């Protein structure tokens, strides 16, 4: 569909081209004797990237043409021809029948040239009172707004998958880590809901970026506005914006909408990479907590036993690239004087790549979460190791014996040391007599609180890991995300019946 040669320019093509009616010179070459050389054309052309803006470009042109006619700037006959021509071009592109030309630089000139080819003189009137500078800012802003909404929707699907998985494992116990060292037992439901919370904030950031991109650059023209009596309010509203941007210099040079989008996307991607990393750890033979489905595993060409978590690893790495794209666009905009400079043409590849990667990342995470199986016994055993209930022992001494916490901490530490001497790895296995040798008032009831089940059940504080708290949060998320009740529910048992 592109018809573009993406190979590097060769010596044979390096001479300047004679100026002629075709190519971009046909659209802007009036003051030149010769056209640009091959390398100039190669560095200047953006059509390979910005052809993705074709829908937005046609939409923007249609709104502009309608406004020009309504304002009496072009005739209604010309407007009609332009509208029909643009629709026909849209159909050509959608059908893959459009020949994109690198000589026509970008999507704007490609479409405009084709329009004139199709409808003649009227096509040449479309660019009245506008510039590619406000045109590209408008197209790109429209595209970014749509991409933000699509990204936001995709995150909702992942959240739903995480909530379902959390519900199925609300009270399954695994070690909670600090410093990647066993800290205290937590429930898998609780762990997964941590990501649901993060992603909810990510979603809010994406929507906030959408909301702040609510003003339309179109009509700012090259940088200073235009002498034609245009109606910027009309084009802004026709394109779904709340209104026009109030300063023409700002309108053509601002890319903070893209920076905000990339920033929000980078944070969300980094969050996905943390979950991806946990999948890598959990599915490793060393942890053995989880197993990826065949669908989401890859094998090794030499080691027959392998089940590699490639998708999770790629999510990790793609997050780095999205963060890098965000940094790259910040650096492009940094210190750029007003108004438009061609530096800004490099914005689109960064944003397109980031959203493309993000879609793959969210899809992969959603797929992995839906199909990963967890090993309850292995997780429980790991949760008990490393004396993970030592805090519970100290808390128990505080509660039962009114011991000050610092003293209790010390006593619990002695119990851990004793267990270690005996070659045990869990306080669950230390005999009662050993506890009593350290603290004679220690009881069997107190010992019963040192299981990982008792440990998580005790953490009832709001936001804590106790299964009852986790189930409350699951119920809240079910409501929030509009998740149907589980299928196991009997018919006729709906609320209120
Ligand atoms: N292809 C350009 C871009 O993406 C369009 C704007 C060109 N403006 C200009 N003054 N050459 O930024």
XYZ file of C-alpha atoms and ligand atoms in Angstrom:
509
model
C 0.000 0.000 0.000
C 2.870 2.377 0.609
C 4.812 2.189 -2.609
C 7.729 3.662 -0.659
C 11.309 2.544 -1.036
C 12.642 2.471 2.512
C 16.173 1.505 1.506
C 18.846 4.152 2.139
C 19.374 6.621 -0.692
C 22.013 5.516 -3.190
C 24.671 7.541 -5.004
C 22.791 7.234 -8.257
C 19.803 9.066 -6.807
C 21.802 11.788 -5.107
C 21.580 14.620 -7.612
C 19.064 17.433 -7.345
C 15.855 16.853 -9.239
C 14.675 19.363 -11.796
C 11.788 21.411 -10.520
C 8.517 20.320 -11.986
C 4.796 20.207 -11.410
C 4.979 16.826 -9.701
C 6.150 16.011 -6.186
C 6.206 18.428 -3.266
C 7.811 21.086 -5.477
C 4.516 21.190 -7.347
C 2.954 22.327 -4.074
C 5.649 24.609 -2.657
C 8.311 24.996 -5.365
C 7.360 28.315 -6.914
C 10.422 30.190 -5.662
C 12.983 27.489 -6.512
C 15.012 26.806 -9.642
C 15.874 23.247 -8.702
C 14.331 20.657 -6.440
C 16.029 19.153 -3.417
C 18.659 16.416 -3.682
C 17.923 12.795 -2.885
C 19.328 12.916 0.624
C 17.436 16.108 1.357
C 14.267 14.428 0.203
C 15.098 11.346 2.241
C 15.719 13.200 5.503
C 12.711 15.433 4.948
C 10.076 12.896 4.045
C 7.815 11.634 6.801
C 5.191 9.815 4.766
C 6.448 6.387 5.850
C 5.487 7.335 9.394
C 2.706 9.895 9.143
C 0.576 8.037 6.605
C -1.041 6.630 9.738
C -2.668 10.035 10.169
C -4.699 9.711 6.984
C -8.073 9.412 8.681
C -7.425 12.412 10.898
C -6.016 14.396 7.986
C -9.134 13.814 5.912
C -11.381 14.591 8.858
C -9.500 17.821 9.547
C -9.665 18.833 5.884
C -13.370 18.119 5.676
C -14.052 20.266 8.734
C -11.846 23.023 7.326
C -13.556 22.943 3.922
C -17.028 23.031 5.448
C -16.023 26.040 7.528
C -14.469 27.836 4.518
C -17.741 27.452 2.638
C -19.895 28.462 5.616
C -17.788 31.603 5.944
C -18.102 32.379 2.243
C -14.364 31.916 1.695
C -14.871 29.183 -0.920
C -17.971 28.470 -2.977
C -20.367 25.715 -1.990
C -19.704 24.016 -5.341
C -16.004 23.861 -4.564
C -16.768 22.641 -1.079
C -18.970 19.881 -2.415
C -16.238 18.753 -4.804
C -13.683 18.827 -1.982
C -15.892 16.816 0.363
C -16.593 14.177 -2.289
C -12.968 14.087 -3.332
C -11.750 13.638 0.241
C -14.285 10.865 0.855
C -13.141 9.116 -2.291
C -9.493 9.424 -1.248
C -10.376 8.009 2.166
C -11.983 5.038 0.431
C -8.894 4.574 -1.749
C -6.586 4.556 1.247
C -8.835 2.242 3.246
C -8.903 -0.151 0.290
C -5.111 -0.091 0.020
C -5.339 1.508 -3.426
C -3.554 4.736 -2.629
C 0.016 5.214 -3.865
C 1.851 7.112 -1.151
C 4.710 9.067 -2.606
C 7.878 9.999 -0.778
C 8.332 12.916 -3.160
C 5.182 14.363 -1.665
C 6.893 14.397 1.747
C 4.036 13.793 4.100
C 0.444 12.725 4.454
C -0.829 16.283 4.062
C 0.763 16.873 0.674
C -0.010 13.343 -0.488
C -3.703 13.799 0.129
C -3.824 17.363 -1.160
C -2.026 16.437 -4.380
C -4.375 13.523 -4.958
C -7.367 15.755 -4.300
C -6.292 18.186 -6.988
C -5.567 15.276 -9.303
C -9.136 14.071 -8.763
C -11.152 17.299 -8.687
C -8.907 19.904 -10.327
C -8.897 23.609 -9.368
C -11.238 23.241 -6.388
C -8.640 21.024 -4.725
C -6.182 23.894 -4.790
C -8.551 25.999 -2.680
C -8.557 23.602 0.291
C -5.359 24.993 1.799
C -6.810 28.518 2.064
C -6.296 29.956 5.545
C -4.391 26.982 6.867
C -0.842 25.658 6.984
C 0.647 22.225 7.391
C 1.773 23.466 10.801
C -1.713 23.742 12.261
C -2.821 20.821 10.112
C -0.277 18.374 11.530
C -0.799 19.582 15.091
C -4.522 18.941 14.656
C -4.173 15.547 12.981
C -1.686 14.328 15.537
C -3.709 15.570 18.473
C -6.818 13.803 17.150
C -4.825 10.596 16.687
C -3.294 10.794 20.152
C -6.667 11.388 21.796
C -8.056 8.261 20.136
C -5.029 6.218 21.062
C -5.372 7.337 24.680
C -8.970 6.124 24.824
C -8.054 2.802 23.207
C -5.213 2.322 25.690
C -7.541 3.135 28.539
C -10.075 0.527 27.350
C -7.392 -2.108 27.023
C -6.328 -1.494 30.620
C -9.861 -2.122 31.795
C -9.759 -5.581 30.221
C -6.535 -6.325 32.067
C -8.024 -5.121 35.341
C -11.002 -7.426 34.867
C -8.639 -10.354 34.276
C -6.645 -9.473 37.382
C -9.776 -9.200 39.532
C -10.996 -12.606 38.321
C -7.612 -14.124 39.061
C -7.533 -12.428 42.477
C -10.953 -13.836 43.247
C -9.930 -17.373 42.335
C -6.906 -17.052 44.628
C -8.205 -14.705 47.308
C -6.785 -16.766 50.178
C -3.882 -18.537 48.481
C -0.776 -17.680 50.426
C 2.616 -16.745 49.049
C 5.601 -15.001 50.592
C 5.443 -11.231 50.578
C 8.859 -9.757 49.988
C 10.812 -6.700 50.908
C 14.291 -6.537 49.352
C 13.178 -9.748 47.584
C 13.687 -11.456 50.940
C 10.797 -13.210 52.624
C 9.038 -10.637 54.785
C 5.505 -11.674 55.736
C 2.971 -14.006 54.161
C 0.446 -12.345 51.868
C -2.465 -13.596 49.812
C -2.202 -13.891 46.055
C -5.532 -12.091 45.750
C -4.053 -9.165 47.650
C -0.922 -9.184 45.511
C -2.877 -9.120 42.255
C -5.205 -6.391 43.500
C -2.157 -4.197 44.079
C -1.827 -4.113 40.288
C -5.536 -3.411 39.839
C -5.044 -0.304 41.991
C -1.945 0.799 40.081
C -3.648 0.296 36.757
C -6.669 2.289 37.930
C -4.360 5.249 38.480
C -2.706 4.610 35.120
C -6.120 4.679 33.513
C -6.916 7.976 35.233
C -3.652 9.441 33.926
C -4.449 8.354 30.362
C -7.903 9.911 30.608
C -6.464 13.062 32.135
C -4.105 13.313 29.165
C -7.151 12.944 26.897
C -8.975 15.712 28.782
C -6.120 18.170 28.645
C -5.849 17.710 24.879
C -9.260 19.367 24.503
C -8.358 22.405 22.407
C -7.960 22.478 18.653
C -4.899 23.952 16.891
C -6.599 24.198 13.490
C -6.824 27.736 12.147
C -3.587 28.910 13.741
C -2.242 28.629 10.178
C 1.555 28.824 9.891
C 2.056 30.564 13.243
C 0.355 33.957 13.310
C -3.250 33.216 12.449
C -4.811 34.149 9.138
C -6.328 37.155 7.416
C -9.324 35.117 6.195
C -12.494 35.381 8.292
C -12.291 31.776 9.504
C -14.441 30.286 12.275
C -12.136 28.338 14.557
C -14.903 27.540 17.019
C -16.768 25.688 14.274
C -13.839 23.519 13.170
C -12.884 22.792 16.783
C -16.374 21.573 17.625
C -16.714 19.634 14.368
C -13.564 17.713 15.298
C -14.731 16.895 18.816
C -12.632 19.424 20.679
C -14.057 21.748 23.323
C -12.837 24.829 21.496
C -9.888 26.375 19.636
C -6.451 26.984 21.188
C -6.277 30.662 22.040
C -2.757 31.447 20.839
C -1.658 30.620 17.312
C 2.055 30.408 18.200
C 1.261 27.975 20.989
C -1.124 26.024 18.772
C 1.434 25.130 16.089
C 4.333 24.473 18.428
C 2.795 22.778 21.450
C 3.405 19.080 21.842
C 2.671 18.801 25.533
C -0.410 16.757 24.643
C 1.936 14.131 23.231
C 4.337 14.489 26.142
C 1.500 13.983 28.591
C 0.313 10.946 26.678
C 3.794 9.442 26.583
C 4.353 10.229 30.246
C 1.132 8.531 31.263
C 1.901 5.628 28.958
C 5.437 5.266 30.302
C 4.202 5.060 33.885
C 1.581 2.488 32.929
C 4.162 0.508 30.966
C 6.526 0.527 33.912
C 3.749 -0.853 36.094
C 3.136 -3.639 33.583
C 6.842 -4.391 33.599
C 6.758 -4.953 37.354
C 4.022 -7.549 37.011
C 5.911 -9.036 34.063
C 8.993 -9.344 36.231
C 6.971 -11.145 38.898
C 5.695 -13.565 36.288
C 9.294 -14.219 35.245
C 10.250 -14.874 38.873
C 7.166 -16.891 39.823
C 7.411 -19.172 36.803
C 11.122 -19.867 37.261
C 11.919 -23.364 38.554
C 13.615 -21.690 41.526
C 10.345 -20.110 42.685
C 7.972 -22.621 41.164
C 4.902 -20.588 42.154
C 3.237 -20.465 38.763
C 3.165 -22.012 35.346
C 2.454 -20.155 32.144
C 0.079 -21.828 29.719
C 1.576 -23.348 26.561
C -0.006 -20.483 24.658
C 2.161 -18.003 26.522
C 5.370 -20.016 26.780
C 8.186 -20.528 24.348
C 10.661 -23.370 24.080
C 14.392 -23.461 23.544
C 15.906 -24.733 20.325
C 18.571 -26.589 22.281
C 17.257 -27.241 25.797
C 14.200 -29.468 25.564
C 13.043 -28.855 29.135
C 12.579 -25.101 28.794
C 9.352 -23.108 29.110
C 10.461 -19.563 28.709
C 8.385 -16.509 29.679
C 9.381 -14.522 26.563
C 6.224 -12.438 26.490
C 6.755 -11.269 30.063
C 10.383 -10.470 29.316
C 9.381 -8.470 26.253
C 6.866 -6.536 28.327
C 9.759 -5.642 30.645
C 11.914 -4.464 27.752
C 9.177 -2.639 25.862
C 8.484 -0.596 28.982
C 12.061 0.646 28.712
C 11.494 1.710 25.125
C 8.294 3.587 25.950
C 10.102 5.389 28.770
C 12.903 6.186 26.314
C 10.433 7.548 23.758
C 8.983 9.796 26.410
C 12.487 11.052 27.251
C 13.266 11.495 23.541
C 10.237 13.683 22.886
C 10.962 15.780 25.973
C 14.451 16.295 24.576
C 13.130 17.256 21.132
C 10.803 19.892 22.569
C 13.424 21.090 25.048
C 14.799 24.540 24.147
C 12.886 24.652 20.852
C 12.080 28.304 20.113
C 8.594 29.276 18.963
C 6.934 28.449 16.759
C 7.104 25.394 14.481
C 10.447 23.725 13.687
C 10.924 20.582 11.676
C 12.296 18.882 14.787
C 8.661 18.375 15.650
C 8.219 16.008 12.735
C 10.141 13.413 14.773
C 7.366 13.360 17.384
C 5.060 10.954 15.632
C 7.264 7.887 15.293
C 7.919 8.017 19.039
C 4.257 8.234 19.930
C 3.097 5.657 17.377
C 5.697 3.157 18.516
C 4.832 3.711 22.158
C 1.112 3.088 21.624
C 1.788 0.066 19.389
C 4.056 -1.463 22.009
C 1.630 -0.668 24.764
C -1.200 -2.466 22.978
C 0.968 -5.570 22.639
C 2.062 -5.344 26.257
C -1.449 -5.057 27.671
C -2.707 -7.825 25.395
C 0.107 -10.132 26.455
C -0.360 -9.410 30.145
C -4.111 -9.955 29.870
C -3.533 -13.255 28.098
C -0.926 -14.452 30.556
C -2.997 -13.552 33.612
C -6.052 -15.349 32.229
C -4.176 -18.608 31.660
C -1.437 -18.856 34.291
C -1.877 -21.584 36.902
C -0.555 -21.265 40.429
C 0.912 -23.953 42.688
C -0.817 -23.450 46.023
C 1.381 -25.898 47.973
C 4.648 -24.526 46.619
C 3.598 -20.947 47.375
C 2.459 -21.873 50.889
C 5.686 -23.733 51.642
C 7.756 -20.802 50.423
C 5.614 -18.427 52.479
C 6.365 -20.343 55.683
C 10.107 -20.464 55.018
C 12.364 -17.666 56.187
C 10.556 -17.342 59.555
C 7.926 -15.209 57.889
C 5.674 -15.226 60.964
C 8.264 -13.803 63.360
C 6.292 -10.530 63.435
C 3.197 -12.520 64.421
C 5.157 -14.042 67.299
C 6.188 -10.610 68.554
C 2.628 -9.269 68.111
C 1.266 -12.295 70.006
C 3.575 -11.634 72.955
C 2.483 -8.003 73.008
C -1.175 -8.982 73.001
C -1.124 -11.978 75.385
C 1.505 -10.812 77.841
C 1.292 -7.038 77.493
C 5.000 -7.113 76.656
C 6.386 -3.892 75.133
C 6.870 -4.415 71.358
C 10.637 -3.883 71.508
C 10.987 -6.592 74.174
C 8.699 -8.902 72.209
C 10.785 -8.255 69.072
C 13.832 -9.418 71.023
C 12.146 -12.572 72.318
C 10.882 -13.445 68.831
C 14.396 -12.936 67.502
C 15.671 -15.470 70.033
C 13.047 -17.970 68.843
C 14.178 -17.472 65.237
C 17.800 -18.018 66.285
C 16.848 -21.214 68.140
C 14.859 -22.525 65.154
C 17.806 -21.808 62.905
C 20.123 -23.747 65.282
C 17.753 -26.683 64.982
C 17.940 -26.528 61.190
C 14.307 -25.402 60.804
C 13.220 -22.781 58.317
C 9.783 -21.983 59.690
C 8.507 -20.988 63.122
C 5.555 -23.289 62.386
C 7.909 -26.216 63.044
C 9.520 -25.050 66.311
C 8.248 -27.249 69.194
C 6.279 -25.613 72.022
C 8.937 -26.582 74.570
C 11.514 -24.551 72.671
C 9.293 -21.463 72.829
C 8.723 -22.029 76.513
C 12.458 -22.345 77.164
C 12.741 -18.778 75.856
C 9.505 -17.422 77.391
C 7.909 -19.691 80.018
C 4.469 -18.000 79.715
C 4.214 -19.008 76.023
C 1.099 -21.142 75.318
C -0.084 -23.601 72.664
C -2.735 -21.065 71.619
C -0.018 -18.499 70.971
C 1.874 -21.068 68.950
C -1.170 -21.703 66.776
C -0.980 -18.106 65.624
C 2.338 -18.733 63.929
C 0.951 -20.479 60.842
C 0.902 -18.515 57.620
C -2.905 -18.854 57.518
C -3.242 -17.276 60.951
C -0.754 -14.615 59.950
C -2.676 -13.408 56.900
C -6.051 -13.777 58.642
C -4.845 -11.430 61.369
C -3.956 -8.623 58.981
C -7.409 -7.092 59.025
C -6.450 -3.448 58.897
C -7.966 -1.539 55.974
C -5.888 -2.329 52.908
C -4.406 -5.393 54.637
C -3.872 -8.858 53.206
C -6.500 -10.784 55.238
C -8.751 -12.784 52.895
C -11.890 -11.051 54.238
C -10.406 -7.684 53.381
C -9.278 -8.952 49.984
C -12.782 -10.232 49.235
C -14.243 -6.853 50.177
C -11.908 -5.197 47.701
C -12.773 -7.761 45.044
C -16.467 -6.972 45.559
C -15.714 -3.261 45.178
C -13.758 -3.833 41.975
C -16.437 -6.128 40.587
C -18.894 -3.281 40.979
C -16.547 -0.654 39.653
C -15.603 -2.660 36.575
C -19.078 -4.097 36.034
C -17.883 -7.700 36.323
C -20.687 -10.263 36.298
C -21.051 -12.500 39.308
C -19.244 -15.853 38.976
C -21.079 -18.554 36.999
C -21.168 -20.856 40.044
C -23.957 -18.727 41.488
C -27.288 -20.555 41.389
C -30.076 -19.127 39.285
C -32.700 -17.251 41.289
C -30.155 -16.244 43.923
C -29.631 -12.717 42.637
C -29.477 -9.916 45.164
C -32.862 -8.918 46.502
C -34.512 -12.272 45.781
N 5.408 16.703 8.022
C 5.416 17.831 8.898
C 5.439 17.393 10.345
O 5.140 16.289 10.603
C 4.231 18.683 8.636
C 4.451 20.120 8.915
C 5.365 20.686 7.912
N 5.539 22.088 8.125
C 6.543 22.759 7.580
N 6.633 24.010 7.854
N 7.417 22.180 6.784
O 5.754 18.141 11.224
